[in-house]
Short mmCIF file of C-alpha atoms and ligand atoms in Angstrom, two decimals:
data_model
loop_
_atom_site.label_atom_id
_atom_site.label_comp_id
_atom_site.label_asym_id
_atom_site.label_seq_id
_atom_site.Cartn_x
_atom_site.Cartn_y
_atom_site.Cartn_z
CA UNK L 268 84.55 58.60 -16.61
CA UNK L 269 84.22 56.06 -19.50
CA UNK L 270 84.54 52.38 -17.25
CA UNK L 271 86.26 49.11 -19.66
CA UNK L 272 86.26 45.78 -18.38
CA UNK L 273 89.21 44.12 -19.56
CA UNK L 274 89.58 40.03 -19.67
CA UNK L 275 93.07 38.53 -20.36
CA UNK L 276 93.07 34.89 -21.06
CA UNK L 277 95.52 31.94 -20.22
CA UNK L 278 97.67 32.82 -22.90
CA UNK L 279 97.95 36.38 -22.24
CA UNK L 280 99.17 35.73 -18.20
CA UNK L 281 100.70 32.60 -19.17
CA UNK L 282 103.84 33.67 -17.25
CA UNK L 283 105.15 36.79 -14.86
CA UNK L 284 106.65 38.57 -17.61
CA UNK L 285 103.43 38.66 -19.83
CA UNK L 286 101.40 39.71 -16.68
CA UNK L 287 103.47 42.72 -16.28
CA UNK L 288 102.81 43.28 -19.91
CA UNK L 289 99.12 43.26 -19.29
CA UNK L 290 100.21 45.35 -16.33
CA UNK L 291 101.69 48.22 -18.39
CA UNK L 292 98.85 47.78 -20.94
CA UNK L 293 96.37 48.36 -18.30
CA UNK L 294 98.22 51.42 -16.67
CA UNK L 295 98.34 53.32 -20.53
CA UNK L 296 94.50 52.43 -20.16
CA UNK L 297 94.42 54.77 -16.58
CA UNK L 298 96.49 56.96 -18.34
CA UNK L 299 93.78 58.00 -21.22
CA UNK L 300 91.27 58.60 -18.15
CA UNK L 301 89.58 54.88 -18.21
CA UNK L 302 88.44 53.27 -14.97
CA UNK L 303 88.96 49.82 -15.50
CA UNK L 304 87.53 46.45 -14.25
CA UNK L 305 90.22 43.33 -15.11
CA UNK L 306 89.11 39.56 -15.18
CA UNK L 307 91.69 37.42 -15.68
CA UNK L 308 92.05 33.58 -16.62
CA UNK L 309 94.42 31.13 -14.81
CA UNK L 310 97.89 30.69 -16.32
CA UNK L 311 97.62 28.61 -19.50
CA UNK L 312 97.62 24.98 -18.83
CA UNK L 313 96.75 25.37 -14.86
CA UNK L 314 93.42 24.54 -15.10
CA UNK L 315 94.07 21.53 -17.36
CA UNK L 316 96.57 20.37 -14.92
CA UNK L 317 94.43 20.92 -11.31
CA UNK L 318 91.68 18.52 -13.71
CA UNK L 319 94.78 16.08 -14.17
CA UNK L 320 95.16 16.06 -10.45
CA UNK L 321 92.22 15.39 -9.49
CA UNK L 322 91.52 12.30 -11.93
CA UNK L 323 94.97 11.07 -10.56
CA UNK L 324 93.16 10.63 -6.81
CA UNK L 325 89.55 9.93 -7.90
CA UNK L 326 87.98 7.96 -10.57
CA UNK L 327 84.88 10.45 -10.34
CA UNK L 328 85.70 13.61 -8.07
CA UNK L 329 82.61 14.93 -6.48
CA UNK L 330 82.07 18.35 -8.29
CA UNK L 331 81.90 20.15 -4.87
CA UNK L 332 85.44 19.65 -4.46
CA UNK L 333 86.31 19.97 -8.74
CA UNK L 334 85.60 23.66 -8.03
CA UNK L 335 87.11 23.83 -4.82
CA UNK L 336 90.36 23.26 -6.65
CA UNK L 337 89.88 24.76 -10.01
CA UNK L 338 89.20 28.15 -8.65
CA UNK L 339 92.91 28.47 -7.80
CA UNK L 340 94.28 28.84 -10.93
CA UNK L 341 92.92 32.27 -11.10
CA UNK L 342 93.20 33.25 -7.58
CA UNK L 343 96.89 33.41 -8.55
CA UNK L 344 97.07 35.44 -11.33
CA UNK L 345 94.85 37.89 -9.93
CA UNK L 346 96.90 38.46 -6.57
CA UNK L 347 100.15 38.81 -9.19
CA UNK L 348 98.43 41.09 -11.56
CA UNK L 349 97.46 43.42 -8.64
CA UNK L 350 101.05 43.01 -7.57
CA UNK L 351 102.39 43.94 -10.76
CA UNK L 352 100.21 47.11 -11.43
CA UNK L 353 100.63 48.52 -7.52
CA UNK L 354 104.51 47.95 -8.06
CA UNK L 355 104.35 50.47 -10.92
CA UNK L 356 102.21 52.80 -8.74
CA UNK L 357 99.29 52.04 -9.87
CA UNK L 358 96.58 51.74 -6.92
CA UNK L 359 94.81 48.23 -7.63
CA UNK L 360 92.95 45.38 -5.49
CA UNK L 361 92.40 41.61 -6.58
CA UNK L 362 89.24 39.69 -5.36
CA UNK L 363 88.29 36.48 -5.79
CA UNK L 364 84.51 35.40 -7.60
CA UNK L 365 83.45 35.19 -3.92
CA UNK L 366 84.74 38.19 -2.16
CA UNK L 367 82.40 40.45 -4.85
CA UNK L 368 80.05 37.71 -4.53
CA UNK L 369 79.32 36.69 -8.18
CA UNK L 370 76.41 34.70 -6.77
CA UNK L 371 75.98 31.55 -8.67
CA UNK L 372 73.33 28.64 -8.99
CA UNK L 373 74.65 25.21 -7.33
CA UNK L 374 75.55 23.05 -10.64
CA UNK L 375 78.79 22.65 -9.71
CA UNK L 376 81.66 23.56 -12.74
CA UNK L 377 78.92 25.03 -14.59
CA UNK L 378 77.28 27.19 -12.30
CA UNK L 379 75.22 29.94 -13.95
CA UNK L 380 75.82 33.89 -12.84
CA UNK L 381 72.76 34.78 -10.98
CA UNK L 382 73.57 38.47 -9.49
CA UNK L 383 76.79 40.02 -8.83
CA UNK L 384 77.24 42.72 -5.89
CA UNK L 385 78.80 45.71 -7.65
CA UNK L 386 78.96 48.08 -4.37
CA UNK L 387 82.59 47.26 -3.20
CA UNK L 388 83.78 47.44 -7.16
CA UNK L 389 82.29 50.83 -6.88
CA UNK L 390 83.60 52.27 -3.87
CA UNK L 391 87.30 51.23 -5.18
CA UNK L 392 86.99 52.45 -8.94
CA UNK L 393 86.07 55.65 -6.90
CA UNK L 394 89.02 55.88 -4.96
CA UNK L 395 90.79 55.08 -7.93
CA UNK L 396 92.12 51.83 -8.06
CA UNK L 397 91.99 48.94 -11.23
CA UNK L 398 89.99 45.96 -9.71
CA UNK L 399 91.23 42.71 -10.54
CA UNK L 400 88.86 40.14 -10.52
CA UNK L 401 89.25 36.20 -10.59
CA UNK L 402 87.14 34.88 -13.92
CA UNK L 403 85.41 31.67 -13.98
CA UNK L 404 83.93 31.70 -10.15
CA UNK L 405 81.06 32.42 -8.25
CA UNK L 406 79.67 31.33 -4.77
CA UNK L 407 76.19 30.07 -4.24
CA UNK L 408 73.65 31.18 -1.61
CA UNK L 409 74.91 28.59 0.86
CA UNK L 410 79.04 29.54 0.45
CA UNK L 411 80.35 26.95 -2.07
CA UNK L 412 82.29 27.63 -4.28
CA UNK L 413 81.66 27.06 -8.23
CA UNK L 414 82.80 27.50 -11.56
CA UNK L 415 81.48 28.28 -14.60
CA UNK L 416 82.36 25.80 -17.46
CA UNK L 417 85.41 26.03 -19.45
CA UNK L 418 86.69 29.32 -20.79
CA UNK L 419 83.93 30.49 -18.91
CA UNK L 420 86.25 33.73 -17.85
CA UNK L 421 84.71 35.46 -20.77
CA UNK L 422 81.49 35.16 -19.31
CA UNK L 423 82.42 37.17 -15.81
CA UNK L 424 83.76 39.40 -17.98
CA UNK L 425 80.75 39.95 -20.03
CA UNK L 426 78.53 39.99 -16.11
CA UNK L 427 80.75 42.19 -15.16
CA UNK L 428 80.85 44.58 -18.00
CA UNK L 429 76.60 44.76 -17.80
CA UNK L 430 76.22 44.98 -13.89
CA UNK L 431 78.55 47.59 -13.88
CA UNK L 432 77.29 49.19 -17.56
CA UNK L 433 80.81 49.23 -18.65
CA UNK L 434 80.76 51.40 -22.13
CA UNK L 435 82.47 47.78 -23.50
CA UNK L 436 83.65 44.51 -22.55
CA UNK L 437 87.12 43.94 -24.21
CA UNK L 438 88.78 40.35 -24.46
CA UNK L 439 92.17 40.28 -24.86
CA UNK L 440 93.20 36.76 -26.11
CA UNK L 441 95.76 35.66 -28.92
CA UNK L 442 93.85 35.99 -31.45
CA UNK L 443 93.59 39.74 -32.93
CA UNK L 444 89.87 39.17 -33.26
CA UNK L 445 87.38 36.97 -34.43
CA UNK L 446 88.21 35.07 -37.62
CA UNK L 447 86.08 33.77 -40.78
CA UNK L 448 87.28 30.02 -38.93
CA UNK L 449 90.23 28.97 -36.73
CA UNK L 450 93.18 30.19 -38.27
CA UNK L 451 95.14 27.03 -36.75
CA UNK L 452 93.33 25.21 -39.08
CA UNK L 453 93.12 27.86 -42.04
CA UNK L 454 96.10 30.23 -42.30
CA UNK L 455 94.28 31.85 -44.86
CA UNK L 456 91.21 32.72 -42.67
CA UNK L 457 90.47 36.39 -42.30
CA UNK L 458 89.97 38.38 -39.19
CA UNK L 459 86.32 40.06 -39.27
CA UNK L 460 85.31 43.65 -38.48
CA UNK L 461 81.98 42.73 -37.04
CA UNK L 462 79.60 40.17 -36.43
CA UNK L 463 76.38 39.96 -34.90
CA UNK L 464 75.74 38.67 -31.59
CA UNK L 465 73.55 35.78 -33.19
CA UNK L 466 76.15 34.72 -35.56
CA UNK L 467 78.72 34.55 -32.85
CA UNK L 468 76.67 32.41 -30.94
CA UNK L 469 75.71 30.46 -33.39
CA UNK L 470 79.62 29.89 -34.27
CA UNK L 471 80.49 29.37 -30.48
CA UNK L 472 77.50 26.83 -30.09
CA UNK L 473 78.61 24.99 -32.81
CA UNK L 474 82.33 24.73 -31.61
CA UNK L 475 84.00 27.79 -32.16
CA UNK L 476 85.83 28.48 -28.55
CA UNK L 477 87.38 31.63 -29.12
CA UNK L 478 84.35 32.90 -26.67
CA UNK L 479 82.62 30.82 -24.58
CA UNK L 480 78.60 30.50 -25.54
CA UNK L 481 77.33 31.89 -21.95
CA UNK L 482 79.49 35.07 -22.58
CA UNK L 483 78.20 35.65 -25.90
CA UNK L 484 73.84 34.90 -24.92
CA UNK L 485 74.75 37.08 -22.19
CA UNK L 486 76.02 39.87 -23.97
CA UNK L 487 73.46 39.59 -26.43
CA UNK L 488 70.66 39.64 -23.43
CA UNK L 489 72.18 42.90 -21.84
CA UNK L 490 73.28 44.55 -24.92
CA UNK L 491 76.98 44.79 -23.76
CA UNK L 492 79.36 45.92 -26.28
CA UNK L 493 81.45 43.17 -26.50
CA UNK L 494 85.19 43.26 -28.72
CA UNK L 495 87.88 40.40 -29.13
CA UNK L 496 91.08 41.10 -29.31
CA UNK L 497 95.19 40.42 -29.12
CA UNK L 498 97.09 40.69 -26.31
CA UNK L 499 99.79 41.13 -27.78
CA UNK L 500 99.62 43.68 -30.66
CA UNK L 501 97.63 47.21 -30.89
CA UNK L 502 94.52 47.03 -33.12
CA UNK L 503 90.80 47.47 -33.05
CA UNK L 504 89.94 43.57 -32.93
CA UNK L 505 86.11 42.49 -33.83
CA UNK L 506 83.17 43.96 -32.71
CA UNK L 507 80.26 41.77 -31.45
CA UNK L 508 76.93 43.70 -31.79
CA UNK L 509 73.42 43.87 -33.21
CA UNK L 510 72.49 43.58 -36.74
CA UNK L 511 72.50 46.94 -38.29
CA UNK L 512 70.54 48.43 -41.02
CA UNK L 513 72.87 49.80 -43.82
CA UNK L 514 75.57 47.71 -42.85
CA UNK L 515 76.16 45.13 -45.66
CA UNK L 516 75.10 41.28 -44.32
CA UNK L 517 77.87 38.74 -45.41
CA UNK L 518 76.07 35.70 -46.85
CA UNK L 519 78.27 33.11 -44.73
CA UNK L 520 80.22 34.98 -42.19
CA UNK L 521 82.42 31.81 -40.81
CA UNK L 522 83.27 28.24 -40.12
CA UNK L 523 83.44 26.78 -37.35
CA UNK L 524 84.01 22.67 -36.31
CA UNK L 525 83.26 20.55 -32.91
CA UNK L 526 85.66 17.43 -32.31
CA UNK L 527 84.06 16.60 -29.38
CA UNK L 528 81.07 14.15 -31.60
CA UNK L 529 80.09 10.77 -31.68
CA UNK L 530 77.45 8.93 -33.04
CA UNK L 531 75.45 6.15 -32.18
CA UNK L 532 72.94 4.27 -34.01
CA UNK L 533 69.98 1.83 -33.29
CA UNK L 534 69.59 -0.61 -36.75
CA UNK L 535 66.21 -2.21 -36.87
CA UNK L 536 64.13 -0.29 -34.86
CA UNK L 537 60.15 -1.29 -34.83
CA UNK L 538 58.59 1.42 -36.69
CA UNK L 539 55.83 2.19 -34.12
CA UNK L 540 54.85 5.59 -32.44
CA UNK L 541 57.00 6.80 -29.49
CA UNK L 542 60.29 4.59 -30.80
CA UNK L 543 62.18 8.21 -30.43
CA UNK L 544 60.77 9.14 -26.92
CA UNK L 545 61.62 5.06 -25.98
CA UNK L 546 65.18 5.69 -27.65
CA UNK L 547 66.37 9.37 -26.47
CA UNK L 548 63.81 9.12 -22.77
CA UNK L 549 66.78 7.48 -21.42
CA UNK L 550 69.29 9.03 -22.73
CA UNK L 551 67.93 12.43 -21.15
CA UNK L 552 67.35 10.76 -18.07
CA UNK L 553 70.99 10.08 -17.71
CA UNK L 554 71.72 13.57 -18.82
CA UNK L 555 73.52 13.26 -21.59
CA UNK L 556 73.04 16.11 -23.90
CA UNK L 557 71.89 14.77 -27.80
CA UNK L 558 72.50 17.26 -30.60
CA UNK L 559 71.44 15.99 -34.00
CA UNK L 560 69.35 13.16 -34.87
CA UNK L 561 67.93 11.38 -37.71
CA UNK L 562 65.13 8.94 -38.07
CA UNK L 563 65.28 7.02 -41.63
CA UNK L 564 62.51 6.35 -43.43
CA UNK L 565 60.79 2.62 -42.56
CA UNK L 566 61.91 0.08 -44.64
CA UNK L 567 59.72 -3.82 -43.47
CA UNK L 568 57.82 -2.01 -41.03
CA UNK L 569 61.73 -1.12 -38.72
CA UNK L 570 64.12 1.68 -39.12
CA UNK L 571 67.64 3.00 -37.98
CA UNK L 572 67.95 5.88 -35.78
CA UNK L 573 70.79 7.84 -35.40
CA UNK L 574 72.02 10.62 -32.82
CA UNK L 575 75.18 12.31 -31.87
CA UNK L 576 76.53 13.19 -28.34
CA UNK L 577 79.27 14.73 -26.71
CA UNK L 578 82.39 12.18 -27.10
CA UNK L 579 82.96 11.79 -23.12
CA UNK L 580 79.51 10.84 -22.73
CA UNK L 581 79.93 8.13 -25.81
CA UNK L 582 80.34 4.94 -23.93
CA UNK L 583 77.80 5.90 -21.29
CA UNK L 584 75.19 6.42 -24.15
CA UNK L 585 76.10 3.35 -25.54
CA UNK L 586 75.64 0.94 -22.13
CA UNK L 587 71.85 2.62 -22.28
CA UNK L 588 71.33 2.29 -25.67
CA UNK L 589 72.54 -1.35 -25.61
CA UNK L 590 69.39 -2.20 -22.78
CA UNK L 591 66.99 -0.16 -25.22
CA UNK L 592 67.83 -1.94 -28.07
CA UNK L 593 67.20 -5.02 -25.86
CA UNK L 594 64.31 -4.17 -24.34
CA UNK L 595 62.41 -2.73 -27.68
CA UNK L 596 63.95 -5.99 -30.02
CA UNK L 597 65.81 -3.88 -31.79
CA UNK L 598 68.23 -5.71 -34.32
CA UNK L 599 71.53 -3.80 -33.44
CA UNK L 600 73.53 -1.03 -31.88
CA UNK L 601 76.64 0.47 -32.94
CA UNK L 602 78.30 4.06 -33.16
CA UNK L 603 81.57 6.19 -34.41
CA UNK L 604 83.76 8.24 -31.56
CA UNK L 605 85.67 9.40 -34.48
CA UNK L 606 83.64 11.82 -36.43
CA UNK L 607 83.55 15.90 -35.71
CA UNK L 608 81.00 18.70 -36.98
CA UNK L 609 81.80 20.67 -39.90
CA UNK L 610 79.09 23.82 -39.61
CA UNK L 611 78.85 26.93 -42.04
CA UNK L 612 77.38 30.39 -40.47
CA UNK L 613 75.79 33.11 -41.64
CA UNK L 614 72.71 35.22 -40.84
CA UNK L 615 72.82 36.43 -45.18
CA UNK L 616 72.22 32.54 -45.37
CA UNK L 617 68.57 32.74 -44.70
CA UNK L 618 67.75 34.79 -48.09
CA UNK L 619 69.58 32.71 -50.31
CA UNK L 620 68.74 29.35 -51.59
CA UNK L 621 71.23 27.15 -52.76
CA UNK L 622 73.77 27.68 -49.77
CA UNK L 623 73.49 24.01 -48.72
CA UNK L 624 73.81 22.39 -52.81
CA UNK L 625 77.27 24.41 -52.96
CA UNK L 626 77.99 22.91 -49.47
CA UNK L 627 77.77 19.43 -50.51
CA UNK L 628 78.99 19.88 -54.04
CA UNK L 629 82.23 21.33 -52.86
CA UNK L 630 82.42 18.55 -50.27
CA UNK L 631 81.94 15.69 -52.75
CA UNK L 632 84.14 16.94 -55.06
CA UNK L 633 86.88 16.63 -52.33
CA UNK L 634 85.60 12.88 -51.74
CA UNK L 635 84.51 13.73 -48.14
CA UNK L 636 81.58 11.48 -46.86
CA UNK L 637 78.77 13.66 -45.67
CA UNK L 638 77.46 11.18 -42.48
CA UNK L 639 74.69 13.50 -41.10
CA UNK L 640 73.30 16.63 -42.16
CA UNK L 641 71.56 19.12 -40.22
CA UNK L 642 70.01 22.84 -40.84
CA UNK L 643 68.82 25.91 -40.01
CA UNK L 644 68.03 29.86 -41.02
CA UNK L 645 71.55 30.44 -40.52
CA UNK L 646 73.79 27.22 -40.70
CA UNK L 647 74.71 24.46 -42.15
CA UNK L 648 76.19 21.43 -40.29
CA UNK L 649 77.71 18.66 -41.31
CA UNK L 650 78.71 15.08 -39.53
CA UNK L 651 82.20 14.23 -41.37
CA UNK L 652 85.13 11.54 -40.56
CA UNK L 653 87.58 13.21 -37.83
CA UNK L 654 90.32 12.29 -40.89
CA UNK L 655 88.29 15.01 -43.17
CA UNK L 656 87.96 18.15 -40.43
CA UNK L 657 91.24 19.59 -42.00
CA UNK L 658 90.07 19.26 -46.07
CA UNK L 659 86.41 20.05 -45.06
CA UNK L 660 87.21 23.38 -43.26
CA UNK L 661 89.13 24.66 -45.86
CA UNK L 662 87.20 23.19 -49.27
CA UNK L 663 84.30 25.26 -47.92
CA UNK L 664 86.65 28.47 -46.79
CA UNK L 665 87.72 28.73 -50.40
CA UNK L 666 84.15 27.00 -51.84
CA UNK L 667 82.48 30.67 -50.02
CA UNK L 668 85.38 32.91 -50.93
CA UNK L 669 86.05 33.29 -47.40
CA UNK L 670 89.19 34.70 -47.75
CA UNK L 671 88.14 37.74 -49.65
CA UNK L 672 85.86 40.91 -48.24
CA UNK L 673 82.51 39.36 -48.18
CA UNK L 674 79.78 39.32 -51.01
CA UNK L 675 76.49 41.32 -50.25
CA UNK L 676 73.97 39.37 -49.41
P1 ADP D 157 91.92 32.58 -24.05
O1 ADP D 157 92.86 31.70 -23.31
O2 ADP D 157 92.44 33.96 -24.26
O3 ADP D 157 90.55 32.56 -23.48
P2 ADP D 157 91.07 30.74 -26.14
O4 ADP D 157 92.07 29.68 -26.45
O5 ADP D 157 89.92 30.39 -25.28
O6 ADP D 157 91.86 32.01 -25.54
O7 ADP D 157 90.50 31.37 -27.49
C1 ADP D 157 91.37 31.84 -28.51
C2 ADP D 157 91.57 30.75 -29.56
O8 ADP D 157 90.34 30.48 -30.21
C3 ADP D 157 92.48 31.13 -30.69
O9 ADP D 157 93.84 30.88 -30.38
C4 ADP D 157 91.98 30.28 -31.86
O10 ADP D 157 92.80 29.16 -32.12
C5 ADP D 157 90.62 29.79 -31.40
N1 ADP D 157 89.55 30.04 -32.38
C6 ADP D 157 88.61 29.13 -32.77
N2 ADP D 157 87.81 29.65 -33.69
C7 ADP D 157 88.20 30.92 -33.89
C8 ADP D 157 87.73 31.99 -34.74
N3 ADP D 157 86.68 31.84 -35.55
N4 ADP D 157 88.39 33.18 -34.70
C9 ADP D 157 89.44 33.36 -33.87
N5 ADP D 157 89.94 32.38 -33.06
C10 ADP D 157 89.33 31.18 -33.06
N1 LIG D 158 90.79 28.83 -16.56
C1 LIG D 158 89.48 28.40 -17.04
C2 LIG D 158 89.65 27.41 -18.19
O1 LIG D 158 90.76 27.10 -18.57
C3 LIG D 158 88.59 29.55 -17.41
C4 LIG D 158 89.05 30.39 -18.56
O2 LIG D 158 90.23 30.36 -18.93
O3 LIG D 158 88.21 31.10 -19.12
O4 LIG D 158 88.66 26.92 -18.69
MG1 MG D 159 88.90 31.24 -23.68
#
């Protein structure tokens, strides 16, 4: 029998009506003959509000206890999904991350998926039941519990769907698919057929969160079918998969923008040997994660150096970079908490020059300061002002014809 794992996000269980919804979607599923595996999210906004709680009663709550509470948002909507599909007579059983035992590693609310037990799964798909199974958990070795980053339902989906070699991994979300960019941002945006598991992660890893990057790499790794789409209406969605020969390569297949950037600069560096290992060494050492960086070119023997970093960790960064500058007689320190990432995507971009000139043309034009530029085979990022996300999303959308069926490459 063909075996779907299912995921319905926050939006999709977001009350008891819409759960019975996914309910009776799930039971037409049984009815065409599928077994199926469901992973579902907590309500939207539970899991936002449980990390409200917890910054209410501590300034930094240890992370042991973080996913001690955060795991209950979905331990509820699984026991009411299972609820909801036995009350229609259909046979079904909810278990939480650690009941299946999605064995985790120990970083604490970003534990990585390490093995999953698929026995018990088996034994009730078997008999003939749906399995409903919490998203976003797993238990380590010793019995804690952890999580697995935000949105990171998607990825027990995706585990699930390859230890169990599902035929495909289907999210459900409220989007009908993947889209060229976020069509909050673009109405015009246009929902794609396919796209290749290296584009997607390239869009997710660059800010896109309709999928969260673990879900995608992992999918990629185990070659697990992997389709987004609605909830809410009947259609065939997007299909993540491998690059195929005869299928036509878009030249930029989307757009996709971080918010979460800063920036931070040392002015008047010494230009010596090791200035970036003396800059970024700490920086690493207090684990904060540095994405681009620039080094100008030496101007009276000093020179500015420039890096960006996740927003929360902004001021941290700062209160190190401030004793570096000290320590190496650096002339200054400052930075920018108000800039995002503006990136285009697209694996057609690596036989084609000229990509990044009509990037930057199209930007200027608009009057948009580029701050920071950074590329590769396939993308295109650029550091804008938070003021300019908007205009820069949707100059380039139109710049690259986005809207319309894609030029071959
Ligand atoms: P869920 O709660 O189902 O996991 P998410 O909010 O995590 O849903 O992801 C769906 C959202 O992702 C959409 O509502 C959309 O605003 C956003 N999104 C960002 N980029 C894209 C894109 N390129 N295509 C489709 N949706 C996108
Ligand atoms: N509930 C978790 C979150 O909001 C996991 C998920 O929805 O995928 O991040
Ligand atoms: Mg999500």
């Amino acid at each position: 029998m063909a075996l779907y794992v299912h995921k319905y996000g926050g939006t999709s269980v977001g009350n008891t009506e819409r759960i019975r919804t996914v309910a009776d979607k799930i039971i037409k599923a049984r009815r065409r003959g599928e077994d199926i595996v469901v992973v579902v999210s907590a309500m939207s906004g539970e899991t936002n509000k449980l990390v409200g709680f917890a910054q209410e009663v501590a300034e930094r709550p240890d992370p042991r206890e973080m996913d001690v509470l955060l795991s209950t948002g979905e331990q509820v909507t699984i026991a009411l999904l299972a609820m909801a599909l036995q009350d229609r007579g259909c046979p079904a059983v909810s278990y939480t991350g650690w009941q299946v035992r999605i064995l985790s590693d120990d970083a604490h609310t970003k534990a990585r998926i390490e093995n999953i037990d698929t026995e018990g799964m088996r034994a009730d798909l078997d008999q003939g039941k749906v399995v409903v199974v919490a998203g976003f958990q797993g238990v380590t070795e010793e019995g804690d519990i952890t999580t697995l980053g935000r949105g990171g339902s998607d990825t027990t989906a995706v585990a699930l769907a390859a230890a169990l070699k599902a035929d495909e991994c289907l999210i459900f979300t409220d989007v009908d698919g993947v889209y060229t960019t976020d069509p909050r941002i673009e109405p015009k945006a246009r929902r794609l057929e396919r796209i290749t598991f290296e584009e997607m992660l390239e869009m997710a890893s660059l800010g896109s969160k309709v999928l969260q990057i673990r879900s995608v790499e992992f999918a990629g790794k185990y070659n697990v079918p992997l389709r987004v789409l609605s909830s809410f209406e009947e259609g065939g969605g997007t299909l993540i998969s491998y690059e195929e020969a005869g299928v036509e390569k878009a030249l930029i297949s989307g757009i996709a923008f971080n918010r979460d950037e800063a920036k931070l600069t040392v002015q008047g560096v010494p230009d010596r040997p090791g200035i970036a290992s003396k800059i970024l060494g700490p920086i690493a050492a207090a684990n904060i994660e540095v994405d681009m960086i620039v080094q100008n070119v030496a101007e009276d023997q000093t020179t500015d150096f420039t890096f960006t970093v996740h927003r929360n960790e902004y001021r941290k960064a700062l209160e190190i970079l401030e004793a570096t500058r000290q320590e190496l007689g650096a002339k200054l320190v400052h930075g920018d908490n108000t800039i995002v990432k503006v990136s285009i995507v697209g694996v057609g971009m690596r036989s084609h020059a000229g990509i990044a000139a009509k990037t930057f043309a199209a930007l200027a034009k608009e009057g948009i300061n580029i701050r920071m530029i950074s590329t590769s085979e396939i993308k295109i990022s650029v550091v804008v002002d938070e003021k300019y996300l908007e205009l820069a999303v949707r100059t380039l959308h139109d710049a690259f014809g986005l809207d319309r069926q894609p030029e071959a490459a």
